[in-house]
CSV table of C-alpha atoms in Angstrom, one decimal:
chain,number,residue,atom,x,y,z
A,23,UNK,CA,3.2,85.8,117.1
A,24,UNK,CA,0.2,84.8,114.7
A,25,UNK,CA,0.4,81.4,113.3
A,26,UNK,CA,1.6,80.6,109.7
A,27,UNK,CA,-0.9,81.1,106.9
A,28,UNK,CA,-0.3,79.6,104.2
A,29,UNK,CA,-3.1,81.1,102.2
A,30,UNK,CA,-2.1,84.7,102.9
A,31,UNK,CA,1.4,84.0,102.3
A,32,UNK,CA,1.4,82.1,99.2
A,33,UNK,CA,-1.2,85.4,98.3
A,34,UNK,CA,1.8,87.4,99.1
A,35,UNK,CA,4.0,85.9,97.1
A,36,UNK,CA,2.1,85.8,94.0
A,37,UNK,CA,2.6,89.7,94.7
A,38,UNK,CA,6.4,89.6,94.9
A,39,UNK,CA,6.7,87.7,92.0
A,40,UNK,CA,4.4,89.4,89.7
A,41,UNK,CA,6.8,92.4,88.1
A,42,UNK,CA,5.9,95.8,87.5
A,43,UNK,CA,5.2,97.2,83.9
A,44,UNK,CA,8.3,97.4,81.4
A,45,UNK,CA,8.0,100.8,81.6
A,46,UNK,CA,8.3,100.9,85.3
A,47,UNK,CA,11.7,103.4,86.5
A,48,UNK,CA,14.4,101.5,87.6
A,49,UNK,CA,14.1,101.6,91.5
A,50,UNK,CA,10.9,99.6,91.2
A,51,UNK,CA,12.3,97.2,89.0
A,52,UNK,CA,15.0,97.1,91.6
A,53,UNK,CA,12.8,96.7,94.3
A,54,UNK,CA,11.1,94.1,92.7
A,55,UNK,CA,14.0,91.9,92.0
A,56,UNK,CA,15.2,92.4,95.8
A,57,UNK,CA,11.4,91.6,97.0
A,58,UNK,CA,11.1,88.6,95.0
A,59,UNK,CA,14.4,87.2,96.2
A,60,UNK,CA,13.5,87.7,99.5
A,61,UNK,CA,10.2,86.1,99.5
A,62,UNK,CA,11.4,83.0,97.9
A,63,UNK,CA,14.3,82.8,100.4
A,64,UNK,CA,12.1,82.9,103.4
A,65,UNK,CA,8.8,80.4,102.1
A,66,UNK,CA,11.5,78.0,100.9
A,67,UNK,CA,11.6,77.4,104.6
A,68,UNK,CA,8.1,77.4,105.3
A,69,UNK,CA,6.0,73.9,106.7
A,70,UNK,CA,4.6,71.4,104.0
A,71,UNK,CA,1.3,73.0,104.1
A,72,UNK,CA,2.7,75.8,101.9
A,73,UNK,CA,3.6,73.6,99.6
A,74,UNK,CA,0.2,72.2,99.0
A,75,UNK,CA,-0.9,75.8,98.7
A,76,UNK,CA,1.3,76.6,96.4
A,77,UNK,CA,0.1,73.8,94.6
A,78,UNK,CA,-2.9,74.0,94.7
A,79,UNK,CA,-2.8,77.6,93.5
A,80,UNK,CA,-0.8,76.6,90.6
A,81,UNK,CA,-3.1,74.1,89.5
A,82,UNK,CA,-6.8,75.6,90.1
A,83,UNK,CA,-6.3,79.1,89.7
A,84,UNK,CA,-3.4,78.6,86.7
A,85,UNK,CA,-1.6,82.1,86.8
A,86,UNK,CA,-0.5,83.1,83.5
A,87,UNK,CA,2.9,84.6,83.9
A,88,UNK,CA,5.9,81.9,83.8
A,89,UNK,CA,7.4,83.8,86.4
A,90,UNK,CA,4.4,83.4,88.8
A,91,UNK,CA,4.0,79.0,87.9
A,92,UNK,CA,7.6,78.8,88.6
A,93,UNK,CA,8.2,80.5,91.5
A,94,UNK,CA,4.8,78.3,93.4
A,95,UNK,CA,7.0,75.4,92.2
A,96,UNK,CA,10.0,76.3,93.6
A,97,UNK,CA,8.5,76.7,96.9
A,98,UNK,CA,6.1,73.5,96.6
A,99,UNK,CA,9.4,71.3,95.6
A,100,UNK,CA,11.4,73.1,98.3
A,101,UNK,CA,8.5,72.5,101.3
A,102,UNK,CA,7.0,69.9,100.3
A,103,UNK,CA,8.9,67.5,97.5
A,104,UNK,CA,6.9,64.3,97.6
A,105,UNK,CA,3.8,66.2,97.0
A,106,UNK,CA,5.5,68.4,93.8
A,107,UNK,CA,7.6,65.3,92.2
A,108,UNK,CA,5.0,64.1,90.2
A,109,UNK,CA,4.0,67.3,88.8
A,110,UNK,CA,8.2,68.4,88.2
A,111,UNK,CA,8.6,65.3,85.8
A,112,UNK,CA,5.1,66.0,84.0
A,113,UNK,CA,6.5,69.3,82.9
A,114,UNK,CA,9.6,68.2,82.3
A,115,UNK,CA,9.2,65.3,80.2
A,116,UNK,CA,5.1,66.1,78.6
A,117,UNK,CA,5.4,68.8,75.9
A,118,UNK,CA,2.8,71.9,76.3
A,119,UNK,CA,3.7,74.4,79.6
A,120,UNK,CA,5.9,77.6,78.9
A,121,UNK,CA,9.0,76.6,77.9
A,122,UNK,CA,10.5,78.7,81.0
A,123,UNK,CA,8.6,77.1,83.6
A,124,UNK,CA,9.3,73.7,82.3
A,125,UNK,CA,13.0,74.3,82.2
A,126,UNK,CA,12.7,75.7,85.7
A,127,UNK,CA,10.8,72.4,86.7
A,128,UNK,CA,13.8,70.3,85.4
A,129,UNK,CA,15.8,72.1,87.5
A,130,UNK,CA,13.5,71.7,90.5
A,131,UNK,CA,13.3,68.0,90.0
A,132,UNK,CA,17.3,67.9,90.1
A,133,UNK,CA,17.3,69.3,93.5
A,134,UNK,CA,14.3,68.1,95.4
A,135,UNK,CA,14.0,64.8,93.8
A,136,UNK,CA,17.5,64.0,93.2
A,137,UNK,CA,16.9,59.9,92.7
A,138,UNK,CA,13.8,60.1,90.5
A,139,UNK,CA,15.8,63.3,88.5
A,140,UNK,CA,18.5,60.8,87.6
A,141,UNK,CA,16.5,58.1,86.3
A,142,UNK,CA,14.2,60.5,84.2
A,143,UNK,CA,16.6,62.9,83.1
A,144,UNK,CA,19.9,60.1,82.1
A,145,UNK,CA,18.1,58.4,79.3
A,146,UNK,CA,16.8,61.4,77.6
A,147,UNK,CA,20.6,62.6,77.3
A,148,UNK,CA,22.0,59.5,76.4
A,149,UNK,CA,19.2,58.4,73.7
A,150,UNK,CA,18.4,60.8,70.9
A,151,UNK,CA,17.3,64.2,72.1
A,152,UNK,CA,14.1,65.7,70.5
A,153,UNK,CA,13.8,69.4,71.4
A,154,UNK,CA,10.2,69.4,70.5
A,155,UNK,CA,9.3,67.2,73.0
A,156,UNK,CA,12.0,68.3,75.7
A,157,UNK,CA,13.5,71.3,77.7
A,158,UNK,CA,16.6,72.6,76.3
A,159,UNK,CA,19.3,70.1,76.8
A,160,UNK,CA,21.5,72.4,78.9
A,161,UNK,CA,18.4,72.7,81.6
A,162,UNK,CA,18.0,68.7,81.6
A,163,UNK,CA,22.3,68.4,81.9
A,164,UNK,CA,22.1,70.8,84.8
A,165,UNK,CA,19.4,69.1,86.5
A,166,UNK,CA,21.0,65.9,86.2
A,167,UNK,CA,24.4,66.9,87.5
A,168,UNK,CA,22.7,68.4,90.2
A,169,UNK,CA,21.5,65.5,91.4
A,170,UNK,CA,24.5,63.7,91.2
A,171,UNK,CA,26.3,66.4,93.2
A,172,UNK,CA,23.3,66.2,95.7
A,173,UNK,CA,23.5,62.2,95.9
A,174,UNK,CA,27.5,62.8,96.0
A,175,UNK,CA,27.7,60.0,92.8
A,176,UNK,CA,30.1,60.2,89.9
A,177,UNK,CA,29.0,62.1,86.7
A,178,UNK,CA,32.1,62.1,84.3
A,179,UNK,CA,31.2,59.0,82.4
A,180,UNK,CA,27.8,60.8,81.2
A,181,UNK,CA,30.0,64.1,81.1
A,182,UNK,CA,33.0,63.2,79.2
A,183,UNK,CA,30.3,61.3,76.7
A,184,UNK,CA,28.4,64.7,76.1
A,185,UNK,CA,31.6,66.8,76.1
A,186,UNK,CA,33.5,65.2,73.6
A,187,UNK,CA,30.5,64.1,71.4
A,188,UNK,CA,30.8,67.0,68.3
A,189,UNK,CA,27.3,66.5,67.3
A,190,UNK,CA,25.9,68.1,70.4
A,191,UNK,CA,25.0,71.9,70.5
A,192,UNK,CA,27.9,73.6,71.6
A,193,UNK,CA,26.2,74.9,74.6
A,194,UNK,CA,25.7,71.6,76.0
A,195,UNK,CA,29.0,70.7,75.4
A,196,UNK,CA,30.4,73.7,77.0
A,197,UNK,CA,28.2,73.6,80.7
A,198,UNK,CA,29.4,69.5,80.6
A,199,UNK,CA,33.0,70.7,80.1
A,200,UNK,CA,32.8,72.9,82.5
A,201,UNK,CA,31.3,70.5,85.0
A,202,UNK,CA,34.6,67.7,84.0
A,203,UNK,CA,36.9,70.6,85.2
A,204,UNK,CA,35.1,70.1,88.6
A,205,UNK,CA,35.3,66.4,88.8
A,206,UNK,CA,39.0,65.3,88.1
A,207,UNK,CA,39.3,61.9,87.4
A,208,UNK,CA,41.2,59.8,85.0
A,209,UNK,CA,38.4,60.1,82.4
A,210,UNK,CA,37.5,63.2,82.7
A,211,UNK,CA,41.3,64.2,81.9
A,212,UNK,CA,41.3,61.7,78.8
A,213,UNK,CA,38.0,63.8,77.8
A,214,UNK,CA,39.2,67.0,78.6
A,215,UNK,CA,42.9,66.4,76.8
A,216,UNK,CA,40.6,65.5,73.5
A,217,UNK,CA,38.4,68.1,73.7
A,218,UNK,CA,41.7,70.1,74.0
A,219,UNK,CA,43.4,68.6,70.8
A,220,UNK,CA,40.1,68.2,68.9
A,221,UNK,CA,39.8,70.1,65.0
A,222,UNK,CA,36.1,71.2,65.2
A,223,UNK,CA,36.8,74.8,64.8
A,224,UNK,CA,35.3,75.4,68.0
A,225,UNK,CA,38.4,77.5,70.1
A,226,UNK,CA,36.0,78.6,72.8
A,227,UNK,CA,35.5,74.5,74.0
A,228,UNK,CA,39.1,73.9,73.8
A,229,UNK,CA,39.9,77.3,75.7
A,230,UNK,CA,37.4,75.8,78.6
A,231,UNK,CA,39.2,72.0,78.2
A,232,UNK,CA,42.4,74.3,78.9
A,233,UNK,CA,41.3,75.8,81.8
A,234,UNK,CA,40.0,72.9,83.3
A,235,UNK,CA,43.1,70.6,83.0
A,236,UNK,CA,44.9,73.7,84.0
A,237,UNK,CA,43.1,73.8,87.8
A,238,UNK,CA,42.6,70.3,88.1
A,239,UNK,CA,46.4,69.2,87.3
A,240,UNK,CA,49.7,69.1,89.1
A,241,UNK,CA,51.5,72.0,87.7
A,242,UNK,CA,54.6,69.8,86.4
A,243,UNK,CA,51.8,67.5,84.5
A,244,UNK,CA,50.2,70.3,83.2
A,245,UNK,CA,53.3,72.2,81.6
A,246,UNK,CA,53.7,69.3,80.3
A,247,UNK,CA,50.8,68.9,78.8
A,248,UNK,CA,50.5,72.2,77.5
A,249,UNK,CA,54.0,72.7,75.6
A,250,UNK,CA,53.2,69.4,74.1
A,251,UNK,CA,50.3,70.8,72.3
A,252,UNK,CA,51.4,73.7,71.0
A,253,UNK,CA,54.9,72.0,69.7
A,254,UNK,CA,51.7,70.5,67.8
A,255,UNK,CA,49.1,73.4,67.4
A,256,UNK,CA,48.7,74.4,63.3
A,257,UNK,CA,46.0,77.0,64.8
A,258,UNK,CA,48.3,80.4,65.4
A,259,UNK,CA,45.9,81.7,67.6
A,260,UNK,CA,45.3,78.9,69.8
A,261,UNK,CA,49.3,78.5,70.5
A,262,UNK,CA,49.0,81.7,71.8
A,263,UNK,CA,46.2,81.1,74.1
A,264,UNK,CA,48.7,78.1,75.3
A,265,UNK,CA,51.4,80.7,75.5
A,266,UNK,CA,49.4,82.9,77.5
A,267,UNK,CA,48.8,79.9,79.9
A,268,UNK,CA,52.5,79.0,79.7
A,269,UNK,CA,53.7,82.2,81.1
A,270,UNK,CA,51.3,82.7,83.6
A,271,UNK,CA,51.9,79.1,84.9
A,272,UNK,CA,54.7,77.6,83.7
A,273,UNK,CA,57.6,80.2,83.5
């Protein structure tokens, strides 16, 4: 069997991630999409020398589609982190790179750097977020809470803060929502249970808070829970989302 070339097969890559004209018929798009997930599969797995390659290919030669820059970052942070950490908070803290690649660099750094993710990433979402300067805030909460997961530490303080904080965009407030539903705690509950309750307007967050407490609580404390609200609810079609939830669970 021939040795390893990184060269060749970073060359190859580059192919597999390039697509095929818009107007291309649908099998080749298909076999695109199946190619491309293959080769990232397999050179995730490749030696440390691929990773420099990729690197260096990324930052010499400079392809110009975001889909090429990401995907040689992906498989420089996944064979070769210490070399690609650097270069994963440059683009996603330093305004200027496709927007796309830099999102997909935040998400990088969340998983190969978990550590250096957290102590970038936490005081952008706790101080005052500038989306000029910044990936969307949904990329940089997914990152973060990634690395938490990785590191195995607690994320519902910063979680419960962002869900129940009606100033942020809605979507960040629904992926952190999401993510409390995952992490049952005391807190998240008190977060989730005033999300739940809360008079924003917004039904779709409160339907998520629902579903959370619903999967994460004893059934008993739940029902609970949930008639108490809608005795409560001025909102007719919200007690009706709670009846639904009622019947399926409760009765």
């Amino acid at each position: 069997m021939a040795a390893p070339d990184p060269a060749r097969e970073i060359r190859e890559l580059i192919t597999a991630l390039t697509p095929p004209p818009a107007t291309a018929i649908p099998v080749l798009k298909s076999e695109f999409f199946s190619n491309k997930k293959a080769a990232l599969e397999r050179l995730r797995l490749a030696s440390p020398a691929h990773g420099l390659e990729a690197l260096r290919v990324y930052r010499e030669e400079r392809p110009t589609l975001p889909e090429v820059q990401s995907g040689l970052l992906d498989i420089a942070a996944h064979t070769n982190p210490p070399a690609t950490e650097e270069l994963l908070v440059k683009l996603t803290t330093t305004f200027g790179e496709d927007l796309y690649v830099r999102k997909q660099a935040a998400k990088l750094l969340g998983k190969s750097a978990p550590i250096r993710a957290i102590d970038v990433i936490e005081p952008i979402l706790r101080g005052k977020f500038d989306d000029r300067t910044y990936p969307p805030e949904e990329s940089l909460l997914e990152a973060w809470l990634t690395a938490h997961e990785t590191l195995e530490l607690d994320p519902v303080p910063l979680l419960a803060l962002v869900a129940t904080d009606i100033k942020r965009p809605m979507d960040v407030r629904h992926a952190a929502t999401k993510a409390l539903g995952r992490h049952p705690s005391p807190l998240s509950r008190q977060a989730l249970e005033t999300i739940l309750v809360e008079s924003s307007g917004n039904g779709y967050i409160r339907r998520l808070a629902l579903q959370a407490l619903s999967a994460s609580l004893p059934r008993e404390e739940f029902c609970a829970l949930a008639l108490k609200v809608q005795d409560r609810e001025a909102d007719t079609e919200f007690v009706m989302v709670l009846e639904d939830h009622l019947v399926k669970s409760c009765r």
